[in-house]
Coordinates of C-alpha atoms and ligand atoms in Angstrom, one line a residue:
Chain K
M80 CA 13.5 9.3 41.8
T81 CA 11.0 11.5 43.6
S82 CA 11.2 14.3 41.0
S83 CA 10.5 11.9 38.1
A84 CA 7.6 10.3 40.1
I85 CA 6.1 13.8 40.3
A86 CA 6.7 14.6 36.7
L87 CA 5.2 11.4 35.4
P88 CA 1.7 10.6 36.6
R89 CA 2.0 6.9 36.0
V90 CA 4.9 4.5 36.6
S91 CA 6.6 4.5 33.2
S92 CA 6.2 1.2 31.5
R93 CA 8.9 0.0 29.0
P94 CA 7.5 1.4 25.7
T95 CA 7.0 4.9 27.2
A96 CA 10.5 4.8 28.7
W97 CA 11.8 3.9 25.3
L98 CA 9.8 6.8 23.8
S99 CA 11.0 9.3 26.2
Q100 CA 14.6 8.1 25.8
H101 CA 14.4 8.5 22.0
T102 CA 12.3 11.6 21.8
P103 CA 15.1 13.9 20.6
I104 CA 16.0 11.5 17.8
L105 CA 12.4 11.0 16.8
A106 CA 11.9 14.7 16.8
V107 CA 14.8 15.3 14.5
V108 CA 13.7 12.7 12.1
A109 CA 10.2 14.2 12.0
V110 CA 11.6 17.6 11.3
L111 CA 13.8 16.2 8.5
F112 CA 10.7 14.6 6.9
V113 CA 8.8 17.8 7.1
L114 CA 11.7 19.7 5.5
W115 CA 12.0 17.0 2.8
Y116 CA 8.3 17.2 1.9
L117 CA 8.5 21.0 1.8
A118 CA 11.5 20.8 -0.4
A119 CA 9.8 18.3 -2.7
F120 CA 6.8 20.6 -3.0
F121 CA 8.7 23.8 -3.7
M122 CA 11.3 22.2 -6.1
N123 CA 8.7 20.3 -8.1
A124 CA 6.0 22.9 -8.2
P125 CA 7.3 24.9 -11.2
L126 CA 7.6 21.6 -13.1
V127 CA 4.0 20.6 -12.3
R128 CA 2.7 24.0 -13.0
D129 CA 4.3 24.1 -16.4
A130 CA 2.8 20.7 -17.2
F131 CA -0.7 21.9 -16.3
E132 CA -0.3 25.1 -18.2
R133 CA 1.1 23.3 -21.3
N134 CA -2.1 21.2 -21.4
E135 CA -4.1 24.3 -20.6
V136 CA -5.8 22.6 -17.7
K137 CA -7.2 24.5 -14.8
Y138 CA -5.7 23.3 -11.5
T139 CA -6.4 23.9 -7.9
F140 CA -3.7 24.2 -5.2
S141 CA -4.4 20.7 -3.9
E142 CA -4.0 19.3 -7.4
L143 CA -0.7 21.1 -7.5
V144 CA 0.4 19.6 -4.3
A145 CA -0.7 16.2 -5.3
G146 CA 1.2 16.7 -8.6
T147 CA 4.4 17.6 -6.8
M148 CA 4.1 14.4 -4.7
E149 CA 3.6 12.1 -7.6
A150 CA 5.8 13.5 -10.4
Q151 CA 7.3 11.0 -12.8
R152 CA 10.7 12.6 -12.9
P153 CA 10.7 15.0 -10.0
V154 CA 13.6 17.3 -9.1
V155 CA 13.3 16.2 -5.5
P156 CA 11.2 13.0 -5.0
A157 CA 8.9 12.9 -2.0
P158 CA 9.9 10.5 0.7
H159 CA 7.0 8.1 0.1
Q160 CA 8.1 7.9 -3.6
V161 CA 11.6 6.9 -2.5
A162 CA 10.2 4.4 0.0
A163 CA 7.9 2.9 -2.7
E164 CA 10.9 2.7 -5.1
L165 CA 13.0 1.1 -2.5
Y166 CA 10.3 -1.5 -1.8
D167 CA 9.7 -2.3 -5.4
S168 CA 13.3 -2.6 -6.3
I169 CA 14.2 -4.8 -3.4
F170 CA 11.2 -7.1 -3.3
G171 CA 9.9 -6.7 -6.9
Y172 CA 12.7 -8.8 -8.5
P173 CA 14.6 -12.0 -7.7
L174 CA 17.6 -11.4 -5.6
D175 CA 20.2 -12.1 -8.3
S176 CA 18.5 -9.9 -10.8
R177 CA 20.2 -6.8 -12.2
R178 CA 17.1 -4.9 -11.5
N179 CA 17.2 -5.7 -7.7
L180 CA 18.7 -3.0 -5.6
A181 CA 19.6 -5.5 -2.9
Y182 CA 21.9 -7.2 -5.5
H183 CA 23.7 -3.9 -6.3
A184 CA 23.9 -3.1 -2.6
W185 CA 25.5 -6.5 -2.0
V186 CA 28.1 -5.9 -4.7
T187 CA 29.1 -2.5 -3.2
L188 CA 29.0 -3.8 0.3
S189 CA 31.3 -6.7 -0.4
A190 CA 33.9 -4.4 -2.0
T191 CA 33.5 -2.0 0.9
V192 CA 34.0 -4.7 3.6
V193 CA 37.1 -6.1 1.8
G194 CA 38.5 -2.6 1.2
F195 CA 37.8 -1.7 4.7
A196 CA 39.6 -4.7 6.1
I197 CA 42.6 -4.1 3.8
G198 CA 42.7 -0.4 4.7
A199 CA 42.3 -0.9 8.4
I200 CA 45.1 -3.6 8.5
F201 CA 47.4 -1.5 6.3
G202 CA 46.6 1.6 8.4
I203 CA 47.4 -0.2 11.7
V204 CA 50.6 -1.7 10.4
L205 CA 51.7 1.7 9.1
A206 CA 51.0 3.3 12.4
I207 CA 53.0 0.6 14.2
L208 CA 56.0 1.2 11.9
I209 CA 55.8 4.9 12.3
V210 CA 55.7 4.7 16.1
H211 CA 58.7 2.3 16.3
L212 CA 60.9 3.9 13.6
R213 CA 61.2 7.6 14.2
T214 CA 62.9 8.0 10.8
L215 CA 59.8 6.6 9.1
E216 CA 57.6 9.3 10.6
K217 CA 59.7 11.9 8.9
S218 CA 60.2 10.1 5.6
L219 CA 56.8 8.4 5.3
L220 CA 54.2 10.7 6.8
P221 CA 54.6 13.4 4.1
W222 CA 53.9 10.8 1.4
I223 CA 50.9 9.5 3.2
I224 CA 49.5 13.0 3.6
C225 CA 50.2 13.7 -0.1
S226 CA 48.4 10.5 -1.1
Q227 CA 45.3 11.8 0.5
M228 CA 45.4 15.1 -1.3
V229 CA 45.2 13.5 -4.8
P230 CA 41.5 13.5 -5.8
I231 CA 40.2 10.0 -5.8
L232 CA 38.2 10.6 -8.9
A233 CA 41.5 11.1 -10.8
I234 CA 43.1 8.0 -9.3
A235 CA 40.2 5.6 -9.5
P236 CA 40.2 5.0 -13.3
I237 CA 43.9 4.5 -13.3
I238 CA 43.7 1.8 -10.7
I239 CA 40.8 0.1 -12.4
V240 CA 42.6 0.2 -15.8
V241 CA 45.9 -1.0 -14.4
F242 CA 44.3 -3.9 -12.6
G243 CA 42.1 -4.6 -15.6
A244 CA 45.2 -4.8 -17.9
I245 CA 46.6 -7.6 -15.7
G246 CA 43.3 -9.4 -15.7
I247 CA 42.0 -8.4 -12.3
R248 CA 38.5 -7.0 -12.5
G249 CA 35.4 -6.7 -10.3
L250 CA 35.6 -6.6 -6.5
F251 CA 39.4 -6.4 -5.9
P252 CA 40.3 -3.1 -7.7
K253 CA 37.3 -1.4 -6.1
S254 CA 38.5 -2.6 -2.7
I255 CA 41.9 -1.2 -3.3
I256 CA 40.4 2.2 -4.0
S257 CA 38.3 2.1 -0.9
A258 CA 41.3 0.9 1.1
Y259 CA 43.4 3.7 -0.3
L260 CA 40.8 6.2 1.0
C261 CA 40.1 4.6 4.4
F262 CA 43.6 3.6 5.8
F263 CA 44.5 7.3 6.5
P264 CA 42.2 7.9 9.5
V265 CA 43.3 4.6 10.9
T266 CA 47.0 5.5 10.6
I267 CA 46.5 8.9 12.2
G268 CA 44.3 7.6 15.0
M269 CA 46.6 4.6 15.7
V270 CA 49.8 6.7 15.8
K271 CA 48.0 8.8 18.5
G272 CA 46.7 5.7 20.3
L273 CA 50.0 3.8 20.3
T274 CA 51.7 6.8 21.8
S275 CA 49.0 7.4 24.3
P276 CA 50.4 5.4 27.3
D277 CA 51.7 7.6 30.2
P278 CA 55.5 7.9 30.6
I279 CA 55.1 6.1 34.0
Q280 CA 53.4 3.1 32.3
L281 CA 56.2 2.9 29.8
D282 CA 58.7 3.2 32.7
L283 CA 57.2 0.2 34.3
M284 CA 57.8 -1.8 31.2
R285 CA 61.4 -0.6 31.3
T286 CA 61.9 -1.7 34.8
W287 CA 60.8 -5.2 33.9
S288 CA 63.1 -5.0 30.9
A289 CA 60.3 -5.9 28.5
N290 CA 61.2 -6.1 24.8
K291 CA 59.6 -3.9 22.1
L292 CA 57.1 -6.6 21.1
Q293 CA 55.9 -7.0 24.7
V294 CA 55.6 -3.2 25.1
L295 CA 53.6 -3.1 21.9
W296 CA 51.3 -6.0 22.6
K297 CA 50.8 -5.5 26.4
L298 CA 50.8 -1.7 26.7
R299 CA 50.6 0.2 23.4
W300 CA 48.0 -1.9 21.7
P301 CA 45.4 -2.1 24.5
A302 CA 45.9 1.6 25.2
S303 CA 45.2 2.4 21.6
I304 CA 41.9 0.4 21.4
P305 CA 39.6 3.4 22.0
F306 CA 41.5 5.4 19.3
L307 CA 41.2 2.4 17.0
F308 CA 37.4 2.2 17.2
A309 CA 37.0 6.0 16.8
S310 CA 39.0 5.9 13.6
L311 CA 37.4 2.8 12.3
K312 CA 34.0 4.5 12.5
V313 CA 35.3 7.2 10.3
S314 CA 37.0 5.0 7.9
V315 CA 34.2 2.6 7.3
T316 CA 32.0 5.3 5.9
I317 CA 34.9 6.6 3.8
S318 CA 35.4 3.1 2.5
L319 CA 31.8 2.9 1.4
V320 CA 32.2 6.2 -0.4
G321 CA 35.4 4.8 -2.0
A322 CA 33.7 1.7 -3.3
I323 CA 30.8 3.8 -4.8
V324 CA 33.3 6.3 -6.4
A325 CA 35.2 3.3 -7.8
E326 CA 32.0 2.2 -9.7
L327 CA 31.4 5.6 -11.2
P328 CA 34.2 6.3 -13.7
T329 CA 34.5 2.9 -15.2
G330 CA 30.9 2.2 -16.2
A331 CA 30.6 -0.6 -13.8
Q332 CA 27.8 -3.0 -14.5
A333 CA 26.8 -3.5 -10.9
G334 CA 26.9 -1.8 -7.6
I335 CA 25.3 1.3 -6.0
G336 CA 27.6 3.5 -8.1
A337 CA 26.4 1.9 -11.3
R338 CA 22.8 2.3 -10.2
L339 CA 23.5 6.1 -9.5
L340 CA 25.1 6.3 -13.0
T341 CA 22.2 4.6 -14.9
G342 CA 19.7 6.6 -12.8
S343 CA 21.3 9.9 -13.9
Y344 CA 21.6 8.6 -17.5
Y345 CA 17.9 8.1 -17.8
G346 CA 16.8 10.9 -15.5
Q347 CA 15.4 8.5 -13.0
T348 CA 15.7 10.7 -9.9
V349 CA 13.6 8.4 -7.8
Q350 CA 16.1 5.6 -8.6
I351 CA 19.1 7.8 -7.7
W352 CA 17.5 8.8 -4.4
A353 CA 16.6 5.2 -3.6
A354 CA 20.2 4.3 -4.2
L355 CA 21.4 7.1 -2.0
V356 CA 19.1 6.1 0.8
C357 CA 20.3 2.6 0.4
A358 CA 23.9 3.7 0.8
A359 CA 23.1 5.7 3.9
V360 CA 21.4 2.7 5.5
I361 CA 24.4 0.5 4.7
A362 CA 26.8 3.2 6.3
T363 CA 24.5 3.4 9.3
V364 CA 24.5 -0.3 9.8
L365 CA 28.2 -0.6 9.4
I366 CA 28.8 2.1 12.0
A367 CA 26.3 0.5 14.3
I368 CA 28.1 -2.8 14.0
I369 CA 31.5 -1.2 14.8
D370 CA 29.9 0.7 17.7
L371 CA 28.6 -2.5 19.2
I372 CA 32.0 -4.2 18.9
A373 CA 33.5 -1.2 20.5
K374 CA 31.1 -1.2 23.4
W375 CA 31.6 -4.9 23.9
T376 CA 35.4 -4.5 23.9
A377 CA 35.3 -1.6 26.3
R378 CA 33.2 -3.6 28.7
R379 CA 35.7 -6.5 28.5
M380 CA 38.6 -4.0 29.1
G381 CA 37.0 -2.7 32.3
A382 CA 35.6 0.6 31.1
T383 CA 33.6 2.5 33.7
P384 CA 29.9 2.0 32.9
Chain Y
M297 CA 62.1 -11.5 68.9
A298 CA 64.9 -14.0 68.5
R299 CA 66.6 -11.6 66.1
A300 CA 66.7 -8.8 68.6
S301 CA 68.5 -10.7 71.4
S302 CA 71.0 -12.4 69.0
P303 CA 74.2 -10.6 68.0
P304 CA 73.8 -8.3 64.9
T305 CA 74.0 -10.2 61.6
S306 CA 76.7 -9.4 59.2
T307 CA 74.4 -7.4 57.0
Q308 CA 73.5 -5.2 59.9
T309 CA 77.2 -4.6 60.7
A310 CA 77.7 -3.7 57.1
A311 CA 74.9 -1.2 57.3
R312 CA 76.5 0.5 60.3
M313 CA 79.9 0.6 58.9
T314 CA 78.9 2.2 55.6
S315 CA 76.7 4.6 57.3
Q316 CA 79.8 6.3 58.6
P317 CA 81.6 8.3 56.0
A318 CA 83.0 5.4 54.0
T319 CA 86.7 4.7 54.5
G320 CA 88.8 2.9 52.0
A321 CA 89.0 -0.1 54.3
S322 CA 85.3 -0.5 54.9
R323 CA 84.6 0.0 51.3
A324 CA 86.9 -2.8 50.3
A325 CA 85.5 -5.1 52.9
N326 CA 82.0 -4.6 51.8
A327 CA 82.6 -4.3 48.1
S328 CA 80.7 -7.5 47.3
A329 CA 77.8 -6.7 49.6
L330 CA 77.0 -3.3 48.3
T331 CA 73.6 -3.2 46.6
V332 CA 73.9 0.4 45.5
D333 CA 77.2 2.2 45.0
A334 CA 76.9 5.8 43.7
R335 CA 80.1 7.9 43.3
G336 CA 80.0 11.5 42.2
V337 CA 76.6 11.1 40.6
S338 CA 75.4 14.4 39.1
L339 CA 72.4 14.9 36.8
T340 CA 71.4 17.9 34.9
F341 CA 68.2 17.9 32.9
Q342 CA 68.3 19.9 29.7
T343 CA 64.9 21.6 29.4
R344 CA 63.5 24.2 27.0
D345 CA 64.0 26.9 29.5
G346 CA 67.5 26.1 30.5
A347 CA 69.4 23.4 32.5
V348 CA 68.0 22.0 35.7
E349 CA 70.5 20.6 38.0
A350 CA 68.7 17.9 39.9
L351 CA 71.6 16.0 41.5
A352 CA 75.0 17.3 42.4
N353 CA 77.9 15.0 43.3
V354 CA 75.9 12.3 45.2
N355 CA 77.9 9.6 47.0
L356 CA 75.9 6.8 48.4
Q357 CA 76.5 3.3 49.5
I358 CA 73.7 1.0 50.3
S359 CA 74.5 -2.4 51.7
D360 CA 72.7 -5.7 51.2
G361 CA 69.7 -5.9 53.5
D362 CA 69.6 -2.2 54.3
F363 CA 66.5 -0.2 54.6
V364 CA 67.4 3.2 53.4
S365 CA 65.1 6.2 53.4
F366 CA 65.6 9.4 51.4
I367 CA 64.1 12.4 53.0
G368 CA 64.3 16.0 51.7
P369 CA 62.2 19.0 50.6
S370 CA 59.9 18.6 47.6
G371 CA 61.7 18.8 44.3
C372 CA 65.1 18.1 45.8
G373 CA 65.8 15.1 43.6
K374 CA 64.7 12.0 45.6
T375 CA 62.7 10.6 42.7
T376 CA 65.6 11.5 40.3
L377 CA 68.1 9.6 42.5
M378 CA 65.8 6.6 42.6
R379 CA 65.4 6.7 38.8
V380 CA 69.2 6.8 38.4
I381 CA 69.5 3.7 40.5
A382 CA 66.7 2.1 38.4
D383 CA 68.4 3.1 35.1
L384 CA 65.4 5.1 34.1
E385 CA 67.6 8.2 34.0
R386 CA 71.3 8.3 33.1
P387 CA 73.6 10.4 35.3
T388 CA 75.5 13.2 33.4
A389 CA 78.5 12.5 35.6
G390 CA 79.7 9.9 38.0
T391 CA 79.2 6.1 38.2
I392 CA 76.5 4.0 39.7
L393 CA 76.8 0.3 40.4
V394 CA 73.8 -1.9 41.4
N395 CA 74.7 -5.3 42.8
G396 CA 78.2 -4.8 41.5
V397 CA 77.2 -4.2 37.9
T398 CA 76.1 -1.1 36.1
A399 CA 72.6 0.1 36.7
E400 CA 71.6 -0.9 33.1
E401 CA 72.8 -4.5 33.5
A402 CA 71.0 -4.7 36.8
R403 CA 67.8 -3.5 35.1
L404 CA 68.1 -5.9 32.3
K405 CA 68.6 -8.7 34.9
R406 CA 65.4 -7.5 36.6
Q407 CA 67.1 -7.2 39.9
Y408 CA 64.7 -4.6 41.4
G409 CA 61.1 -3.8 41.8
Y410 CA 60.0 -0.2 41.4
I411 CA 57.0 1.2 43.1
F412 CA 56.1 4.7 41.7
Q413 CA 54.6 7.6 43.5
A414 CA 51.3 6.8 41.7
P415 CA 49.9 3.2 41.5
A416 CA 50.1 3.2 37.6
L417 CA 48.0 0.0 37.2
Y418 CA 47.0 -0.7 33.7
P419 CA 43.3 0.3 33.6
W420 CA 42.2 -2.4 31.1
R421 CA 43.6 -5.2 33.3
T422 CA 41.9 -6.6 36.4
I423 CA 43.9 -6.5 39.6
E424 CA 45.1 -10.1 39.2
R425 CA 46.2 -9.6 35.6
N426 CA 48.0 -6.4 36.7
V427 CA 49.9 -8.4 39.3
M428 CA 50.7 -11.1 36.8
L429 CA 51.9 -8.7 34.1
P430 CA 55.6 -8.6 35.1
L431 CA 55.5 -12.4 35.4
E432 CA 54.0 -12.7 31.9
I433 CA 56.7 -10.5 30.6
M434 CA 59.4 -12.5 32.4
G435 CA 58.0 -15.8 31.0
Y436 CA 56.8 -17.5 34.2
P437 CA 54.5 -20.5 33.5
A438 CA 50.9 -19.8 33.9
N439 CA 50.3 -21.9 37.1
E440 CA 53.2 -20.1 38.8
R441 CA 51.9 -16.8 37.8
R442 CA 48.6 -17.5 39.4
E443 CA 50.1 -19.0 42.5
R444 CA 52.4 -16.0 43.0
M445 CA 49.6 -13.5 42.3
Q446 CA 47.4 -15.1 44.9
R447 CA 50.3 -15.2 47.5
Y448 CA 51.2 -11.5 47.1
L449 CA 47.6 -10.2 46.9
K450 CA 47.1 -12.0 50.2
L451 CA 50.2 -10.4 51.6
V452 CA 48.9 -6.9 50.8
N453 CA 45.4 -7.9 52.1
L454 CA 43.7 -7.8 48.7
S455 CA 42.4 -11.3 48.5
G456 CA 39.0 -11.3 47.0
F457 CA 39.6 -8.3 44.7
E458 CA 41.4 -10.3 42.0
R459 CA 38.6 -9.8 39.4
K460 CA 38.1 -6.0 40.1
F461 CA 39.3 -3.4 37.7
P462 CA 41.6 -0.7 39.2
W463 CA 38.9 2.0 39.1
Q464 CA 36.8 -0.1 41.4
L465 CA 39.5 0.1 44.2
S466 CA 40.4 3.0 46.5
G467 CA 43.7 4.8 46.0
G468 CA 45.3 2.9 48.9
M469 CA 44.1 -0.4 47.6
Q470 CA 45.5 0.5 44.2
Q471 CA 48.8 1.3 45.7
R472 CA 48.9 -2.0 47.6
A473 CA 48.1 -3.8 44.4
S474 CA 51.1 -2.0 42.8
I475 CA 53.3 -3.2 45.7
A476 CA 52.1 -6.8 45.1
R477 CA 53.0 -6.3 41.5
A478 CA 56.5 -5.2 42.4
L479 CA 56.9 -8.1 44.8
S480 CA 55.5 -10.7 42.5
F481 CA 58.8 -11.6 40.8
D482 CA 60.7 -11.5 44.2
P483 CA 63.4 -8.9 43.4
A484 CA 66.2 -8.5 46.0
L485 CA 65.9 -4.7 45.8
L486 CA 62.8 -2.7 46.3
L487 CA 62.7 0.9 45.1
M488 CA 59.7 2.6 46.7
D489 CA 58.9 6.2 45.8
E490 CA 56.5 7.6 48.5
P491 CA 54.4 4.6 48.2
F492 CA 52.1 5.5 51.1
G493 CA 52.1 9.3 50.5
A494 CA 48.4 9.4 49.7
L495 CA 47.2 7.2 52.6
D496 CA 45.7 8.1 56.0
E497 CA 47.8 7.7 59.1
I498 CA 46.2 4.5 60.3
V499 CA 46.5 2.6 57.0
R500 CA 50.0 4.0 56.6
D501 CA 51.1 2.6 60.1
H502 CA 49.6 -0.7 59.2
L503 CA 51.4 -0.9 55.9
N504 CA 54.6 0.3 57.4
E505 CA 54.5 -2.6 59.8
Q506 CA 53.7 -5.1 57.1
L507 CA 56.6 -3.7 55.0
L508 CA 58.9 -4.0 57.9
R509 CA 57.9 -7.6 58.5
L510 CA 58.4 -8.4 54.8
W511 CA 61.8 -6.8 54.8
D512 CA 62.8 -8.6 58.0
Q513 CA 61.6 -12.0 56.7
T514 CA 63.0 -11.8 53.3
G515 CA 66.2 -9.9 53.8
K516 CA 65.5 -7.6 50.8
T517 CA 67.1 -4.3 50.4
V518 CA 64.7 -1.4 50.4
V519 CA 65.2 2.1 49.2
F520 CA 62.3 4.3 50.4
V521 CA 61.4 7.9 49.7
T522 CA 59.3 9.8 52.2
H523 CA 58.4 13.2 53.4
S524 CA 57.6 12.0 56.9
I525 CA 60.3 12.1 59.5
P526 CA 58.6 9.5 61.9
E527 CA 58.0 7.2 59.0
A528 CA 61.7 7.4 57.9
V529 CA 63.0 6.9 61.5
F530 CA 60.6 4.0 62.1
L531 CA 61.4 2.1 59.0
S532 CA 65.0 2.7 58.2
T533 CA 68.4 1.4 59.1
K534 CA 69.8 4.4 57.4
I535 CA 68.3 7.8 56.7
V536 CA 69.7 9.9 53.8
V537 CA 68.9 13.6 54.3
M538 CA 69.0 15.6 51.1
S539 CA 69.3 19.3 50.4
P540 CA 67.0 21.4 48.2
R541 CA 67.9 21.5 44.5
P542 CA 70.4 20.6 43.4
G543 CA 70.1 17.5 45.4
R544 CA 73.1 16.7 47.7
I545 CA 73.3 14.4 50.6
I546 CA 73.6 16.4 53.7
D547 CA 73.6 13.7 56.3
V548 CA 73.4 9.9 56.5
I549 CA 71.9 9.0 59.8
P550 CA 72.2 5.4 61.2
C551 CA 69.1 4.1 62.8
D552 CA 69.8 0.9 64.7
F553 CA 66.6 -0.3 66.1
P554 CA 66.2 -4.1 66.0
R555 CA 64.9 -5.4 62.6
D556 CA 61.7 -6.6 64.1
R557 CA 60.8 -3.2 65.7
T558 CA 57.2 -2.4 66.5
L559 CA 55.3 0.9 66.5
E560 CA 56.0 1.3 70.2
I561 CA 59.6 2.3 69.6
R562 CA 58.3 5.7 68.5
E563 CA 57.9 6.6 72.2
T564 CA 61.5 5.9 73.0
Q565 CA 64.1 8.5 73.7
E566 CA 66.4 7.2 71.0
F567 CA 63.7 7.5 68.4
I568 CA 63.1 11.1 69.3
K569 CA 66.8 11.9 69.2
I570 CA 67.1 10.5 65.7
A571 CA 64.0 12.3 64.6
Q572 CA 65.6 15.5 65.9
R573 CA 68.8 14.9 64.0
V574 CA 66.8 14.4 60.8
R575 CA 64.9 17.6 61.4
S576 CA 68.0 19.6 62.0
G577 CA 69.6 18.2 58.9
L578 CA 66.6 19.2 56.9
R579 CA 66.7 22.7 58.4
S580 CA 70.4 23.2 57.8
G581 CA 69.8 22.2 54.2
H582 CA 67.2 25.0 53.8
S583 CA 69.6 27.6 55.4
Y584 CA 72.3 26.4 53.0
D585 CA 70.0 27.2 50.1
E586 CA 69.3 30.8 51.3
Ligands
LIG880 N1 62.3 14.9 33.2 C1 62.7 16.0 33.8 N2 63.0 17.1 33.1 C2 63.3 18.2 33.6 N3 63.4 18.5 35.0 C3 63.1 17.5 35.7 C4 62.7 16.2 35.2 N4 62.4 15.4 36.3 C5 62.7 16.1 37.4 N5 63.1 17.3 37.1 C6 63.4 18.4 38.0 O1 64.4 17.8 38.9 C7 64.2 18.3 40.2 C8 64.0 17.1 41.1 O2 62.8 16.3 40.8 P1 62.4 15.1 41.6 O3 61.2 14.6 41.0 O4 63.5 14.2 41.8 O5 62.0 15.7 43.0 P2 61.5 14.9 44.3 O6 62.6 15.1 45.4 O7 61.2 13.6 44.0 O8 60.3 15.8 44.8 P3 58.9 15.3 45.4 O9 59.2 15.1 46.8 O10 58.0 16.4 45.2 O11 58.4 14.1 44.7 C9 62.9 19.0 40.2 O12 63.2 20.4 40.3 C10 62.3 18.8 38.8 O13 61.7 20.0 38.4
LIG881 MG1 59.3 12.5 43.9

C-alpha cells in the first residue's frame, strides 16, 4: 500500500486503475498496429511507385505514403482500410443481404457452434469410454490419432459430397467437419482429467463401495472440469477453422470461407482481410465466453480466489 | 463412571482373552464376536525394482468393541495391514475375515469407515457436502443426510463451517471433517490411520478424549495407527507392536484401563509400565532387524 502511494502522486481513480492494469495489452496492440502500418507501406510501395511511373507523374514521398495507405488492391491493406471495409460491409447492407459480412459471419458461426457442441460431446463420451474400458484405449486411440493426421482439406470435400448425395446440405455437413477437427483436444484433455483424481480419493470411493457411475459422476467428472475448459478453449477455435475450411473447397455460397474465396477470386484483398479480422473477432469472443463460464464454474467449485 | 465400577462387560472379557496368544478354545468361544480375524496374512508388493515384502505371516484377532492400536517404525506395514482389513489391498497369502465374512464382502456391505493419513476431502465440495458424500452414495434420503451431517459436524466441533471449502480450514479441522465423514454412516468398525499425526499436542489430547468418549458410548470397534506410545497406551484396549519391514507382530499388549478413562491415567504406575513394555517391544524389533 505505502509503496504504491509513493509511486502514484494521486489516489488512483477507476479509469486510471483500469489503464495501468491493461497497459501491457494496450502496448502490445499499439506495437502491432505500428508494425501493420509499416508492413502496409513497404509491401504496397513498389505497387504505388509503379503506378506513378507508368503515368509518368512526379511524386513526393508523402504522396507515396498516402498512395500505399489508399491502394485499391493493396498487397497488405492498411488497418484503417480494413476497418472501413468492416464498417461498410456490416452496416452498409440489410442484415439478410449476401453482401453483408455479418450475414456470412452468422452462417459460419452457427456451423461452428453446432460443430463445437457435437465435437465436445463426442470427445467427452470417447474419453469416458477410454477411461473405463482399458481395451478401448489400445484399440481406439491409434485410430483417433490417425484421424487427426489426415489433412482436413482432403476430407472436407468428401464429407460435403457424401452428405450432399443423401440430400443433406448447408449447416450440418460443415458442422461435422468442424466436429471432426475439434473433438480430439477434448478427448485428450478429458482422458487426462478423468484420470486425475488421487489414488486416495479413489480409495475412499472404494471403501464406500461406490459403483462406477457414482465414481464417474461424483469424483472423476468434477475433478476433470479444469481440464475440460482448457481443452474446450483450444477446440472452439479449431472448430471455427473447421467451419471456414469446410466452406472453401465446395464453393459454398455463404460463410466467411465463401467470402475469403470470392475475395481472392476478384483480388479484393481488403475484403479478405476484413473477413479474416471478422473470424479473429468471433474466435476471441467464443474463447472469452468459455473463459467466463470456466471462471464462474471454478468459483462455484470452491477455487481459491 | 458407572461402567468403571461395574463388572467388565462381555466384550471387554473377549478383548482380554484374545489378547493372550489365542488358544483353540478361546477362538471357538469368540468366533462370532471377532471383528477382524487375520491368519497367516502376508503381502508382497511387486514393484519395478523387485519385490517388497510388506507383511509377513500376520496373525491378529480383534474382538467386537476393542480399541486396537498398531505401533511400529515408519514403513513397517501398519498402513498396509489396515488396507488389507479394508480390502483396499489383497494379501498374497493367508486369510482375513471381517465381521465373519471376507474383507471384500465386508467392504461391499459398507461395514467400516476408513480415515486416511491425509484428510482427502474433495476440494470442490463444501465441508457439509463432503460429509454427506458417503450418504449420497449409499442412498440416504436428503433430509437424513442433512440431519446426520449436522450431528457429526457438531460432534467434531465444526458446526458453523458447513459452507466452507476445505482450503479455508486448517489441517486439523480438515482431518476432523474427514472423521465426521467416516462417522456419518455409522459403521461399527473404524479404521483410523494416524488421524492425528499432524496435530499439536493439545488438540490431539482433546481429540483423543473425544474419540474415547465416542468409542465408549457407541461400542464401535476401532483400529488405530499411531507413532506415539502415550497415545497408544491411553486409547487402546490392545496394543499391537510391529517389527520393521517385513511387518510382523512382535507383541500384543493388553491395556485394561476402564473404558471411560481420562487423561489423568497417564500419571499412573500401570500406564508407565505398559508404555515401557511397548517401548521395549519396539526396541527388540529393531535389534531383530540388525
Ligand atoms: N503400493 C505399494 N507398492 C509398493 N510398495 C509399497 C506400496 N505400499 C506400501 N509399500 C511398501 O510397503 C512398506 C510398508 O508400507 P506402509 O505404508 O504400510 O508403512 P507404514 O507402517 O504405514 O509407515 P508410516 O508409519 O510411515 O505410515 C513400505 O516399505 C512401503 O515402501
Ligand atoms: Mg502409514
